PDB file of C-alpha atoms in Angstrom:
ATOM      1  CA  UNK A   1     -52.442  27.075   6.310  1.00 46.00           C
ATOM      2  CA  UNK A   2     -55.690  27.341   8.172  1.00 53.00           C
ATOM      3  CA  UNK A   3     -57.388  30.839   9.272  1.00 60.00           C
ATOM      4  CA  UNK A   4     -55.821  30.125  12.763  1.00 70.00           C
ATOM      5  CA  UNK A   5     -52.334  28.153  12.383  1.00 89.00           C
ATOM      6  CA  UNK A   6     -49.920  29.935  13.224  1.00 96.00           C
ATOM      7  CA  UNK A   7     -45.988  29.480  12.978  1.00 96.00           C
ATOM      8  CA  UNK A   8     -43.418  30.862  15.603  1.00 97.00           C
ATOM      9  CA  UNK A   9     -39.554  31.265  14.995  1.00 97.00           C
ATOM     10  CA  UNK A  10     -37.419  32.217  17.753  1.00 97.00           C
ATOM     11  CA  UNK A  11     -33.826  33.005  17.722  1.00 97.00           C
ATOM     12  CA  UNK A  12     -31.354  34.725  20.672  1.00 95.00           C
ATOM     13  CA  UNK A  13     -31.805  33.373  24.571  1.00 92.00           C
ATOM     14  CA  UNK A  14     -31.832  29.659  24.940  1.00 94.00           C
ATOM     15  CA  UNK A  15     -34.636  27.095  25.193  1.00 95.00           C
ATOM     16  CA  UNK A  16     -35.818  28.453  28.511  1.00 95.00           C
ATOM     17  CA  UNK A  17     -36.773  31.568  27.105  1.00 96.00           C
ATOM     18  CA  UNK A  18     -38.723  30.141  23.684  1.00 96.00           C
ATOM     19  CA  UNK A  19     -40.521  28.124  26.086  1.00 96.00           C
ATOM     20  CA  UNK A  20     -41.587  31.078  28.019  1.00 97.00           C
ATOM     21  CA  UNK A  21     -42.545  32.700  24.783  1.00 97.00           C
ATOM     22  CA  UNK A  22     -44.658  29.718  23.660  1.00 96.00           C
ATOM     23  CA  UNK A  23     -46.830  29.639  27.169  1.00 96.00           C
ATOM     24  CA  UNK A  24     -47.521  32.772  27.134  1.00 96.00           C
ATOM     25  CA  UNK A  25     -48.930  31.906  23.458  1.00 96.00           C
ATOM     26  CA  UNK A  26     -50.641  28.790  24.768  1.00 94.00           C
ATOM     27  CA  UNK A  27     -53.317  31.178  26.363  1.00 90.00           C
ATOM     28  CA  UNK A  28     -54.719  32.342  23.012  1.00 92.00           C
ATOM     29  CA  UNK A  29     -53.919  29.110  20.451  1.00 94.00           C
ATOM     30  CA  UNK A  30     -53.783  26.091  22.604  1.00 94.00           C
ATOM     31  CA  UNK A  31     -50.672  24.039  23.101  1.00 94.00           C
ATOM     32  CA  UNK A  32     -48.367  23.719  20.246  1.00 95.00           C
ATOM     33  CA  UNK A  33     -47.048  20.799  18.234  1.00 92.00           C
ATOM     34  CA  UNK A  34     -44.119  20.354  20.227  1.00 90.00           C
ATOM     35  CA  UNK A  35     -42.437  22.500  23.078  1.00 91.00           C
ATOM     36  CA  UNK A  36     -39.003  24.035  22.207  1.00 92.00           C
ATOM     37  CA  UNK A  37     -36.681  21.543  24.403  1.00 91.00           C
ATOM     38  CA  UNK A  38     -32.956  21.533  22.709  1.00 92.00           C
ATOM     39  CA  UNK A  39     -30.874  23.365  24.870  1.00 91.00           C
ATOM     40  CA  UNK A  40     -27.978  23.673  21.849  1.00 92.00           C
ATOM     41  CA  UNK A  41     -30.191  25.112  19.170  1.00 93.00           C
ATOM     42  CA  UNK A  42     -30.291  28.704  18.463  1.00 93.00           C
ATOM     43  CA  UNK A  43     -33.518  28.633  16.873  1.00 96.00           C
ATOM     44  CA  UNK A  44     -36.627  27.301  18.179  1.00 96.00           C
ATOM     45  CA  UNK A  45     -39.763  26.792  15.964  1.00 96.00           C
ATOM     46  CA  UNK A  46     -43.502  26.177  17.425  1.00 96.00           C
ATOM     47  CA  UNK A  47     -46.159  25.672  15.254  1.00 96.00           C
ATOM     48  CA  UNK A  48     -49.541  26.443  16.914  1.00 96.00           C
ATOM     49  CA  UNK A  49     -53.310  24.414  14.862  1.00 88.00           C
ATOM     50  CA  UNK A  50     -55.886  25.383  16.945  1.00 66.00           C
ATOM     51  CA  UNK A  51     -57.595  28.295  18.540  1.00 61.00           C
ATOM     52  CA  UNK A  52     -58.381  28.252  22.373  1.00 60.00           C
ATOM     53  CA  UNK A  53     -61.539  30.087  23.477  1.00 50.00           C
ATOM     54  CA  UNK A  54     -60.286  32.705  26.141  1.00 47.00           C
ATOM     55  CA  UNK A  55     -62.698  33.523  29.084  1.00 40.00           C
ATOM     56  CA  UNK A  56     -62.995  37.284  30.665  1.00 37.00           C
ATOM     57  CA  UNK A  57     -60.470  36.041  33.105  1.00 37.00           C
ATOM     58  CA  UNK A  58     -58.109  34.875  30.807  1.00 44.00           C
ATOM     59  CA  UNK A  59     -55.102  37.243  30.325  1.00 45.00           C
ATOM     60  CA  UNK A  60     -54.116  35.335  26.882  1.00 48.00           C
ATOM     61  CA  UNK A  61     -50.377  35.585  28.081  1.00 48.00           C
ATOM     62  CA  UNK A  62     -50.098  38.558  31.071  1.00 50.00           C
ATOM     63  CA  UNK A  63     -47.651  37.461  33.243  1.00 51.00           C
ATOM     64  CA  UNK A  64     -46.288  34.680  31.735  1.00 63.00           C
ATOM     65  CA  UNK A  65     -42.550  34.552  32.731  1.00 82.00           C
ATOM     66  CA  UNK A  66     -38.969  36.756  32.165  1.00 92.00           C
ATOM     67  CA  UNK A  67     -36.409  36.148  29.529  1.00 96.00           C
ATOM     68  CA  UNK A  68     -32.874  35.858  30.221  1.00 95.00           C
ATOM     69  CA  UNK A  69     -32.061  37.601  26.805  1.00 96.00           C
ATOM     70  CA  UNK A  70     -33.566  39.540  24.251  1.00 97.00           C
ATOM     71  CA  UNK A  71     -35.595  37.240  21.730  1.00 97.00           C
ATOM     72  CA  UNK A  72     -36.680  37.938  18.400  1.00 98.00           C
ATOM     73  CA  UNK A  73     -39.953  36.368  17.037  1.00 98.00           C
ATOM     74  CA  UNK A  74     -41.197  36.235  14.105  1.00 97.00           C
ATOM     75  CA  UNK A  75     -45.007  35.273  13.565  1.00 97.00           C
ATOM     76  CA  UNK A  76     -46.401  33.793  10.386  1.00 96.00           C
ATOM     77  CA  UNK A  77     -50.027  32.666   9.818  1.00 95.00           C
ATOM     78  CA  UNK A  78     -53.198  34.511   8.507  1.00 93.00           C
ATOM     79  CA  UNK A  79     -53.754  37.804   9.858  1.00 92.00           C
ATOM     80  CA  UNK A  80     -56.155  37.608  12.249  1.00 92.00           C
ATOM     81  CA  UNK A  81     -53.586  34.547  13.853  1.00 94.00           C
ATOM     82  CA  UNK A  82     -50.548  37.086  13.718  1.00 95.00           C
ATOM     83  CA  UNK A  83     -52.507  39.564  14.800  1.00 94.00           C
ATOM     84  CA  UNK A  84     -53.854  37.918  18.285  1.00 95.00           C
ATOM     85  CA  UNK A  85     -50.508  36.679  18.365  1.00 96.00           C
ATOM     86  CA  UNK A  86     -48.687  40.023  18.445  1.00 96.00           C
ATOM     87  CA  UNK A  87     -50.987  41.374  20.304  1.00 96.00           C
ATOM     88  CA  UNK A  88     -50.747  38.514  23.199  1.00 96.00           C
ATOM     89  CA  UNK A  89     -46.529  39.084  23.549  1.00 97.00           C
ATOM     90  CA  UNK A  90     -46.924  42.742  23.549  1.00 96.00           C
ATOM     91  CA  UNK A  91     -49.175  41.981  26.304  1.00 96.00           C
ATOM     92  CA  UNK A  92     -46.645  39.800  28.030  1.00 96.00           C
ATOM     93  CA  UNK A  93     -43.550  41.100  27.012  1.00 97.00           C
ATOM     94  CA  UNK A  94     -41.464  44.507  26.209  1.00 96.00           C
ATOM     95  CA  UNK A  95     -41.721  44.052  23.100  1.00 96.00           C
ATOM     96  CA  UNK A  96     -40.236  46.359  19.658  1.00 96.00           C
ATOM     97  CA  UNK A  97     -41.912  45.936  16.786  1.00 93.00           C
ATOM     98  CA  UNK A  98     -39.596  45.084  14.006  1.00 91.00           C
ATOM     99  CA  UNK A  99     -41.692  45.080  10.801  1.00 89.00           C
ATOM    100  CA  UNK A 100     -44.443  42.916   8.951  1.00 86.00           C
ATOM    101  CA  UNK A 101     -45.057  41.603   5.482  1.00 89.00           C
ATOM    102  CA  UNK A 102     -48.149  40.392   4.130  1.00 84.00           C
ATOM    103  CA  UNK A 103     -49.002  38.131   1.081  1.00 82.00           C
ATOM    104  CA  UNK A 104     -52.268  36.967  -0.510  1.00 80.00           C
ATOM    105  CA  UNK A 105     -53.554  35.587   2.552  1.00 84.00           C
ATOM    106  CA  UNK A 106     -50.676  34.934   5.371  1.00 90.00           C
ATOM    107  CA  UNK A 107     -48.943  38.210   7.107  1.00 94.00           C
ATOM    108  CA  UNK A 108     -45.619  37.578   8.620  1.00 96.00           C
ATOM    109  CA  UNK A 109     -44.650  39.795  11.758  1.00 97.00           C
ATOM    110  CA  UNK A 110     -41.607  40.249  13.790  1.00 97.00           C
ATOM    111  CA  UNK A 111     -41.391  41.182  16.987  1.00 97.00           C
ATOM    112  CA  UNK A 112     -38.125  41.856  19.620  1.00 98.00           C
ATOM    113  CA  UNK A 113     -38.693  40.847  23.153  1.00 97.00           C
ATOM    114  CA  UNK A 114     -37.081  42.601  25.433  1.00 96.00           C
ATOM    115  CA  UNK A 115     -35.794  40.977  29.165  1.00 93.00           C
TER     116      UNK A 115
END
């Protein structure tokens, strides 16, 4: 895993709001590999390779959309990536922090957002 992939799980709302969750990413990483679009699953993954350079202007993810339902993420990469990454929803989002584990040289982080 390179110094700024990242991985994003989401589980609880519906596709709407994991696509909400992965714009507001977008700001900091770039677009992901794919967009969450299936409507019937109950997990939605987004897997972000790059890193985009943010301006002074550039909220990295402020008002970026509601949910419809509380979603938990949870954030894997190195972590600087879960870092920037936490810190960008927390920015967007009411968020709950629910706990992080690190390894060798990837941190994982989960997060509750909050409607």
């Amino acid at each position: 895993m390179s110094g700024t992939q990242l991985t994003v799980t989401l589980s609880g709302g519906g596709a709407d709001d994991a696509r909400t969750v992965v714009r507001a990413l977008e700001g900091t990483f770039g677009a992901p590999d794919e967009i969450p679009a299936d409507e019937n699953a109950t997990v939605h993954t987004a897997t972000f390779d790059g890193e985009r350079e943010t301006g002074p202007a550039d909220g990295g993810g402020e008002g970026s959309g509601r949910l419809s339902a509380p979603v938990s993420v949870t954030m894997q990469g190195s972590p600087e990536a879960v870092r920037r990454a936490s810190d960008t929803l927390t920015r967007a989002f009411t968020a709950r922090d629910d706990g992080a584990a690190s390894g060798d040289q990837e941190q994982e982080r989960e997060l509750l957002l909050e409607p």
